[in-house]
Amino acid sequence: MQKSLLNTLEHFKTLPNQAELCRFQRGIERECLRITATGKLAPTTHPIALGKTLTHPHITTDYAEMLLEFITPVATDIQVTLDQLTDIHSYTYRYLDDELMWPLSMPCFVGDASDIHIARYGASHSGRMKNLYRQGLTYRYGGGMQIISGVHFNFSIPQAMWQALAEQDGEALTAEYISARYFGLIRNYKRLCWVIPYLFGASPAICQSFLEHTDGAMELKKLGKGTVYREFGTALRMSDLGYTNKEQADLQITYNSLADYVSHLRRAITTPSQRFAKIGVKEVGENGQADYRQLNANILQIENEFYSPIRPKRVTKGSETPTQALERGGVEYIEVRALDVNPFSPIGITEAQIRMLDLLLLQCLLSASPELSWEQQQMTERNFTKVVLDGRDPRLSLNDQGYDRPVADWLEELFADLHDIAKFLDADGEAHYQQTVAEHYQMVLNPELTLSGQMLRILRDENLDNSHLGLRLAKQYKTMLDQPLHYFSEADFAQWRAASIAEQEAREQDDAGTSFDDYLATYFEQARCTAAECAKS
């Protein structure tokens, strides 16, 4: 039986290996647009000097050719992770000429949709599949939503803490136990993830040009010549204007067990969609050849199309899909996906944010986590949306188990828990976590100190457009990132570049003369299998 948060912290304090309990593994994935010196989408292809995006471990692209994605290796030291991410930024800037990295989540000026170039990954079957998947996203949702940037935070609990929790619960330490506890964390995160846009939402305003590329609509105010904003908004990136997918509301994917999650996700990638069938999978072009428009006409083309503010993850092996990897070995780590790019950091995230995420995720892990019905889960999502739209409104209330509760009151209770966790994490004599809690508590007392409040204050006080502020920060950060490498070496980047080119060339040679149609057919036939079924075949 799971113990209370305070009981668990007291139990941890009795153990001789407290330092090992806190060796959390972390990784960062940061997205950002390449832009021109005048603040428009960069029309150039990804610099070949950086390597091949299909196979590079740390520098790749997301949806668009100009949408960079930086990935840090797993590390247990926060400063190491920040140094890794800084080095990747600094090295990349060497090959961008006069281009800049856009420092905001919502895009810069977006003109015609044709300015958004889908990322290219070469002629191998896997490269063509990645490109085609993105083409399908374009037909399904439009390209505008796909060039919004975010930061993903990957986090895993150390083995020593799992051992301590299992012993306290009187359970055997198995993959099933770990997965069940991770899903408990995820359910509590769903209950509390509105805290992320409250504290770290940084997109209360957007470039007015983006409204031409979204189906969302809401009441917005004008600022400057080309900016619109929400008075108490925190993260319009996560609103109907931004990175959401209304089509997936009927999937009813819940987080009460690994088996339920996997079965619902697998159903979504194998069930045809009447709406997406109208797009067509293959159409005969002017050249008389049948060209793909999307991977398939199912509710989800592949599992990655499922948009969620948090995901259970396991590193895949071979041709495994993400769900097959989860079935094989259980949950290995979780991926937090609700973070805006921090515009006040040259690398999009800060040490303080990472410490707050540590604390919040531990609170979610160590607190009781009853199952969430679909109706209850929908309520958590409505709470999230309310904070996205009006989170800094001092009168805002959310639904807490059927009752209206002021945001400030809920935050007071949460921060009491976070303070207790911080004291345990600071047992080595430092007070970094307690200082972080104290700093962020000021945002509870005054919502205008949040990232979104700071952003809007600058825009208003200086009568700036979003685009002008973003361009100013981009130029400032380019200068700041013009520095020697701190963690990686020149040889590291040279080796990754060479290896990425060699691996992509090898894939293309291996696939030469074989059928892309057959490749896709085999992939989706395997994707329908459970991990056990695939192991037998």
XYZ file of C-alpha atoms in Angstrom:
537
model
C 0.000 0.000 0.000
C 1.369 3.417 -0.977
C 2.251 5.650 1.976
C 1.647 9.399 2.298
C 4.140 11.897 0.975
C 5.356 12.919 4.442
C 5.678 9.298 5.601
C 7.717 8.491 2.516
C 10.042 11.452 3.024
C 10.573 10.401 6.663
C 11.321 6.863 5.455
C 13.872 8.192 2.965
C 15.639 10.107 5.737
C 16.319 6.845 7.599
C 18.155 5.273 4.657
C 21.958 5.312 4.403
C 22.046 6.017 0.646
C 20.131 9.290 0.507
C 22.432 10.745 -2.164
C 21.670 7.795 -4.459
C 17.938 8.341 -3.996
C 18.277 11.757 -5.630
C 20.336 10.867 -8.722
C 17.523 11.643 -11.142
C 18.275 11.130 -14.809
C 17.319 14.043 -17.031
C 17.450 15.086 -20.640
C 16.260 18.135 -22.555
C 14.793 18.420 -26.048
C 14.620 22.056 -27.169
C 12.950 23.199 -30.402
C 13.555 26.553 -32.089
C 13.015 28.098 -35.487
C 15.835 29.329 -37.668
C 14.949 32.840 -38.791
C 16.426 35.494 -41.051
C 18.055 38.646 -39.703
C 14.747 40.435 -40.372
C 12.664 38.006 -38.302
C 11.118 35.799 -40.993
C 11.257 32.037 -41.420
C 14.626 30.959 -42.791
C 14.199 29.660 -46.375
C 17.454 27.684 -46.297
C 17.947 23.961 -45.808
C 19.495 22.534 -42.660
C 23.279 23.210 -42.713
C 25.076 20.084 -43.955
C 28.089 21.120 -41.873
C 26.106 20.065 -38.801
C 25.483 16.552 -40.119
C 22.385 14.633 -41.198
C 19.208 15.257 -39.235
C 17.916 11.702 -39.742
C 20.792 10.141 -37.849
C 22.462 12.852 -35.728
C 21.992 12.102 -31.997
C 21.861 15.723 -30.801
C 21.102 18.133 -33.672
C 18.063 17.363 -35.776
C 14.850 18.942 -37.031
C 11.262 18.521 -35.948
C 8.394 19.204 -38.356
C 9.978 21.810 -40.618
C 13.347 22.191 -42.281
C 13.863 25.425 -40.321
C 12.637 23.968 -36.998
C 15.768 22.869 -35.136
C 15.615 20.324 -32.351
C 18.477 19.940 -29.873
C 18.693 16.790 -27.728
C 20.986 16.386 -24.723
C 22.330 13.011 -23.591
C 21.008 11.630 -20.304
C 22.775 13.113 -17.265
C 22.282 13.187 -13.499
C 23.841 16.615 -12.889
C 21.725 19.660 -13.735
C 24.727 21.811 -14.628
C 26.015 19.122 -16.975
C 22.679 19.108 -18.800
C 22.732 22.903 -19.107
C 26.354 22.868 -20.335
C 25.488 20.201 -22.915
C 22.556 22.207 -24.207
C 24.595 25.415 -24.310
C 27.367 23.724 -26.304
C 24.875 22.392 -28.853
C 23.489 25.905 -29.314
C 26.950 27.478 -29.567
C 28.217 24.937 -32.079
C 25.114 25.227 -34.243
C 25.424 29.003 -34.414
C 28.798 28.645 -36.139
C 27.005 27.355 -39.233
C 23.973 29.630 -39.394
C 25.746 32.569 -41.074
C 23.519 35.595 -40.431
C 20.513 33.517 -39.365
C 19.205 33.564 -35.799
C 17.442 31.198 -33.420
C 13.943 32.402 -32.552
C 13.674 32.564 -28.722
C 9.864 32.313 -28.367
C 7.478 29.366 -28.561
C 5.018 31.000 -30.934
C 6.473 31.656 -34.400
C 7.842 34.867 -35.807
C 6.086 36.489 -38.763
C 4.489 33.761 -40.887
C 3.497 34.794 -44.391
C 2.308 32.244 -46.913
C 1.969 28.604 -45.896
C 4.392 27.782 -48.702
C 7.130 29.438 -46.616
C 6.921 26.492 -44.195
C 9.141 23.781 -45.680
C 8.614 20.240 -44.406
C 11.805 18.690 -43.011
C 13.803 16.461 -45.358
C 15.553 13.284 -44.279
C 17.021 11.811 -47.433
C 16.063 8.929 -49.721
C 16.126 5.976 -47.303
C 12.804 4.358 -46.457
C 12.993 5.597 -42.855
C 13.844 9.112 -44.079
C 10.990 9.122 -46.586
C 8.618 7.877 -43.886
C 9.560 10.740 -41.537
C 8.995 13.267 -44.312
C 5.684 11.685 -45.350
C 4.436 11.634 -41.759
C 5.012 15.390 -41.600
C 3.255 15.851 -44.922
C 0.284 14.028 -43.431
C 0.325 16.390 -40.455
C 0.176 19.297 -42.900
C -2.921 17.961 -44.641
C -4.560 17.068 -41.333
C -3.856 20.128 -39.200
C -1.998 22.688 -41.298
C 1.650 23.678 -41.142
C 1.191 26.631 -38.805
C 0.554 24.504 -35.720
C 3.597 22.392 -36.515
C 6.170 25.219 -36.315
C 5.330 26.093 -32.727
C 8.331 25.408 -30.465
C 8.502 23.885 -27.025
C 10.857 22.287 -24.531
C 10.503 18.633 -23.537
C 11.850 17.471 -20.175
C 12.763 13.792 -19.837
C 12.945 12.494 -16.279
C 13.512 9.133 -14.625
C 13.604 7.948 -11.031
C 16.859 6.281 -9.863
C 16.900 2.585 -9.027
C 17.707 3.303 -5.371
C 14.491 5.289 -4.936
C 12.446 2.573 -6.638
C 13.962 0.031 -4.245
C 13.108 2.204 -1.242
C 9.527 2.756 -2.427
C 8.932 -0.926 -3.153
C 10.233 -1.927 0.285
C 8.045 0.686 1.971
C 5.003 -0.507 -0.001
C 5.763 -4.156 0.758
C 6.025 -4.908 -2.978
C 8.564 -6.739 -5.108
C 10.613 -4.406 -7.279
C 9.438 -5.378 -10.763
C 8.909 -3.627 -14.080
C 5.173 -3.878 -13.381
C 5.549 -2.076 -10.043
C 7.669 0.683 -11.563
C 5.217 1.170 -14.433
C 2.263 1.344 -12.049
C 4.007 4.006 -9.959
C 4.965 5.971 -13.079
C 1.329 5.920 -14.176
C 0.372 7.176 -10.709
C 2.820 10.035 -11.273
C 1.225 10.744 -14.656
C -2.309 10.848 -13.194
C -1.222 13.318 -10.535
C 0.586 15.328 -13.173
C -2.670 15.504 -15.134
C -4.325 16.858 -11.982
C -1.607 19.465 -11.477
C -0.159 20.201 -14.905
C -1.963 23.549 -14.951
C 0.896 24.642 -12.680
C 3.284 24.421 -15.666
C 1.589 27.149 -17.769
C 0.947 29.177 -14.600
C 4.640 29.341 -13.678
C 6.364 28.801 -17.011
C 3.892 29.741 -19.722
C 5.611 32.401 -21.823
C 3.269 32.930 -24.756
C 0.559 35.357 -23.620
C 0.948 37.217 -26.931
C 1.414 36.090 -30.532
C 2.166 37.605 -33.911
C -1.113 38.519 -35.568
C 0.044 36.854 -38.798
C -0.266 33.477 -37.051
C -4.057 33.842 -36.892
C -4.110 33.148 -40.626
C -2.663 29.690 -39.935
C -4.943 28.448 -37.152
C -8.578 27.373 -36.880
C -8.742 28.464 -33.252
C -10.647 31.555 -32.185
C -10.870 33.524 -28.949
C -11.157 37.052 -27.626
C -7.818 38.823 -28.013
C -6.567 42.388 -27.597
C -4.274 44.233 -29.996
C -0.852 45.523 -29.048
C 1.463 47.515 -31.277
C 1.165 47.056 -35.021
C 1.037 43.302 -35.321
C 0.580 41.604 -31.935
C -2.483 40.164 -30.232
C -2.609 38.987 -26.629
C -4.831 37.603 -23.895
C -5.135 39.844 -20.834
C -4.408 37.113 -18.285
C -3.067 34.519 -20.734
C -0.076 32.341 -19.910
C 0.574 29.872 -22.756
C -1.446 30.487 -25.912
C 0.840 27.866 -27.460
C -1.238 25.266 -25.597
C -4.619 26.818 -26.455
C -6.923 26.228 -29.418
C -4.787 28.774 -31.271
C -1.693 26.646 -30.856
C -0.493 23.124 -30.309
C -3.684 21.181 -29.699
C -5.602 18.504 -31.564
C -9.380 18.475 -31.202
C -9.638 15.337 -33.350
C -8.073 13.261 -30.582
C -10.635 14.116 -27.909
C -12.680 11.010 -28.790
C -9.775 8.618 -28.283
C -10.418 8.527 -24.519
C -6.852 7.500 -23.762
C -6.504 7.240 -19.988
C -3.563 6.631 -17.669
C -4.948 4.120 -15.177
C -2.707 1.279 -16.327
C -0.027 0.517 -18.857
C -2.267 -2.085 -20.524
C -5.156 0.363 -20.992
C -2.877 3.099 -22.303
C -1.197 0.813 -24.825
C -4.418 -0.802 -26.049
C -6.134 2.560 -26.611
C -3.114 3.988 -28.404
C -2.788 0.901 -30.598
C -6.489 1.138 -31.468
C -5.967 4.766 -32.545
C -3.193 3.850 -35.004
C -5.206 0.994 -36.519
C -8.705 2.524 -36.696
C -9.658 4.339 -39.926
C -10.821 7.961 -39.727
C -13.619 9.085 -42.026
C -12.335 12.659 -41.884
C -8.757 11.806 -42.757
C -9.845 9.316 -45.418
C -11.156 12.300 -47.392
C -7.565 13.553 -47.699
C -6.578 10.401 -49.514
C -3.499 8.296 -48.888
C -2.246 8.168 -52.471
C -3.255 10.383 -55.345
C -2.219 10.331 -58.986
C -0.148 13.413 -59.745
C 0.383 15.321 -62.966
C 3.241 12.963 -63.795
C 0.800 10.060 -63.803
C 2.412 8.491 -60.740
C 0.666 7.817 -57.453
C 2.128 10.072 -54.743
C 1.540 9.688 -51.010
C -0.314 12.410 -49.117
C -0.119 10.773 -45.671
C 1.094 7.506 -44.172
C -2.446 6.173 -43.787
C -5.983 7.380 -43.119
C -6.183 6.162 -39.521
C -7.025 8.298 -36.482
C -3.274 8.508 -35.828
C -0.739 7.865 -38.570
C 1.775 6.719 -35.952
C 1.897 6.934 -32.166
C 3.915 10.170 -32.150
C 0.861 11.981 -33.525
C -0.851 11.625 -30.136
C -0.431 15.027 -28.475
C -0.264 14.920 -24.695
C 1.363 17.141 -22.035
C 3.122 14.053 -20.662
C 4.126 10.671 -22.077
C 5.370 7.398 -20.567
C 8.453 6.312 -22.520
C 10.982 3.532 -23.028
C 13.890 3.569 -25.455
C 12.926 1.465 -28.477
C 15.000 -1.351 -29.909
C 15.242 -2.225 -33.585
C 11.929 -1.738 -35.371
C 9.838 -1.523 -32.191
C 7.086 1.065 -31.899
C 6.900 3.110 -28.673
C 3.990 1.016 -27.327
C 5.804 -2.241 -28.064
C 8.818 -0.952 -26.134
C 6.543 -0.163 -23.170
C 4.981 -3.626 -23.325
C 8.412 -5.262 -23.489
C 10.065 -3.520 -20.563
C 7.611 -1.186 -18.872
C 7.983 2.560 -18.355
C 11.594 3.723 -18.275
C 11.085 7.489 -18.001
C 8.482 10.180 -18.539
C 8.504 13.081 -20.969
C 6.987 16.403 -19.870
C 5.791 18.261 -22.963
C 3.875 21.294 -21.651
C 6.830 23.697 -21.369
C 7.021 26.880 -23.393
C 10.453 28.014 -24.505
C 11.736 30.351 -21.802
C 12.388 33.648 -23.656
C 14.638 34.877 -20.854
C 17.174 32.097 -21.345
C 19.496 31.793 -24.358
C 18.922 28.021 -24.321
C 15.186 28.051 -23.575
C 15.238 26.675 -20.008
C 16.950 27.507 -16.708
C 18.394 25.647 -13.726
C 15.554 26.948 -11.542
C 12.950 25.517 -13.917
C 14.627 22.109 -13.878
C 14.662 22.100 -10.073
C 10.986 23.050 -9.969
C 10.184 20.234 -12.399
C 12.110 17.802 -10.182
C 10.030 18.907 -7.215
C 6.688 18.840 -9.008
C 7.291 15.391 -10.490
C 8.385 14.014 -7.120
C 5.235 15.435 -5.534
C 3.235 13.636 -8.218
C 5.127 10.381 -7.619
C 5.001 10.362 -3.830
C 1.381 11.495 -3.347
C -1.606 9.146 -3.432
C -2.924 8.831 -6.975
C -6.421 7.328 -7.344
C -7.517 6.277 -10.805
C -8.917 8.990 -13.065
C -12.135 8.294 -14.917
C -12.475 9.739 -18.404
C -14.828 12.418 -17.056
C -12.354 13.325 -14.295
C -9.523 13.457 -16.802
C -11.541 15.814 -18.978
C -11.982 18.060 -15.943
C -8.204 18.183 -15.429
C -7.860 19.223 -19.068
C -10.451 21.973 -18.618
C -8.472 23.230 -15.618
C -5.347 23.273 -17.764
C -7.107 25.244 -20.501
C -8.456 27.782 -18.010
C -4.938 28.505 -16.764
C -3.578 28.644 -20.317
C -6.144 31.328 -21.157
C -6.560 33.228 -17.876
C -4.021 31.862 -15.413
C -2.913 35.233 -14.051
C -6.451 36.345 -13.238
C -6.398 36.681 -9.408
C -10.081 35.667 -9.325
C -9.567 32.422 -11.256
C -10.915 29.212 -9.718
C -10.410 25.628 -10.863
C -12.384 22.445 -10.278
C -10.904 20.351 -7.468
C -12.832 17.088 -7.114
C -16.121 18.721 -8.016
C -15.658 21.971 -6.097
C -14.444 25.385 -7.233
C -11.122 26.236 -5.678
C -9.156 29.494 -6.064
C -5.854 28.968 -7.868
C -3.953 30.805 -5.137
C -5.369 28.481 -2.451
C -4.420 25.355 -4.402
C -0.924 26.704 -5.029
C -0.451 27.410 -1.303
C -1.132 23.759 -0.500
C 1.081 22.528 -3.329
C 4.004 24.746 -2.341
C 3.845 23.411 1.233
C 4.458 19.928 -0.217
C 7.192 21.232 -2.510
C 8.940 22.852 0.438
C 8.971 19.539 2.345
C 10.423 17.743 -0.689
C 12.976 20.520 -1.180
C 14.227 20.128 2.398
C 14.829 16.426 1.769
C 16.627 17.059 -1.548
C 18.800 19.683 0.154
C 19.939 17.255 2.865
C 23.524 17.523 1.557
C 23.792 20.936 3.181
C 23.033 23.052 0.129
C 19.717 24.910 -0.112
C 19.283 25.084 -3.882
C 15.857 23.454 -3.964
C 14.532 25.448 -1.005
C 15.744 28.670 -2.631
C 13.996 27.652 -5.846
C 10.725 27.075 -3.999
C 11.034 30.436 -2.233
C 11.708 32.242 -5.519
C 8.745 30.660 -7.285
C 6.480 31.221 -4.296
C 6.739 34.916 -5.120
C 4.868 34.054 -8.335
C 2.065 32.637 -6.189
C 1.852 35.903 -4.281
C 2.082 37.984 -7.474
C 1.105 36.314 -10.786
C 2.700 39.159 -12.729
C 6.115 37.764 -11.725
C 5.489 34.630 -13.806
C 7.172 34.327 -17.212
C 3.960 35.313 -19.000
C 3.531 38.308 -16.691
C 7.094 39.428 -17.349
C 6.644 39.024 -21.104
C 3.463 41.060 -21.238
C 4.894 43.785 -18.998
C 7.856 44.285 -21.359
C 5.608 44.366 -24.423
C 3.284 46.911 -22.834
C 5.867 49.093 -21.110
C 8.009 49.399 -24.230
C 5.067 49.304 -26.650
C 6.777 46.471 -28.500
C 5.444 43.959 -30.962
C 6.098 40.310 -30.158
C 8.277 40.085 -33.274
C 10.446 43.032 -32.242
C 11.044 41.629 -28.762
C 11.817 38.176 -30.161
C 14.266 39.584 -32.690
C 15.983 41.697 -30.046
C 16.416 38.698 -27.752
C 17.584 36.488 -30.638
C 20.380 38.904 -31.512
C 21.355 39.229 -27.863
C 21.528 35.454 -27.405
C 23.576 34.944 -30.564
C 26.242 37.185 -29.035
C 26.012 35.410 -25.675
C 26.375 31.975 -27.273
C 29.497 32.965 -29.204
C 31.727 31.175 -26.719
C 34.058 28.162 -26.419
C 32.598 24.709 -25.734
C 32.307 23.793 -22.050
C 31.299 20.133 -21.931
C 31.674 18.628 -25.395
C 34.778 18.855 -27.566
C 35.288 19.846 -31.182
C 36.108 16.205 -31.850
C 32.720 15.123 -30.438
C 30.797 17.244 -32.918
C 33.074 16.219 -35.792
C 32.536 12.549 -34.948
C 28.737 12.933 -34.708
C 28.666 14.742 -38.034
C 30.734 12.108 -39.821
C 28.833 9.212 -38.252
C 25.459 10.740 -39.132
C 26.462 11.153 -42.782
C 27.848 7.623 -42.979
C 24.779 6.091 -41.348
C 22.333 7.904 -43.611
C 24.321 6.890 -46.688
C 24.344 3.277 -45.488
C 20.569 3.309 -45.018
C 20.043 4.710 -48.485
C 22.307 2.088 -50.022
C 20.564 -0.718 -48.134
C 17.148 0.507 -49.325
C 18.147 1.088 -52.940
C 16.087 -1.039 -55.297
C 13.590 -2.100 -52.624
C 9.981 -0.981 -52.409
C 8.907 1.870 -50.134
C 5.347 0.510 -50.345
C 6.553 -2.834 -48.987
C 8.523 -1.054 -46.247
C 5.410 0.790 -45.050
C 3.244 -2.322 -45.284
C 5.723 -4.283 -43.141
C 6.033 -1.433 -40.634
C 2.285 -1.136 -40.068
C 1.793 -4.891 -39.976
C 4.333 -5.043 -37.147
C 2.821 -1.974 -35.455
C -0.462 -3.854 -35.020
C 1.289 -6.585 -33.032
C 1.795 -6.650 -29.302
C 5.390 -6.904 -28.138
C 4.879 -10.606 -27.366
C 3.418 -11.294 -30.802
C 6.292 -9.484 -32.512
C 8.815 -11.504 -30.506
C 7.278 -14.746 -31.804
C 7.235 -13.671 -35.452
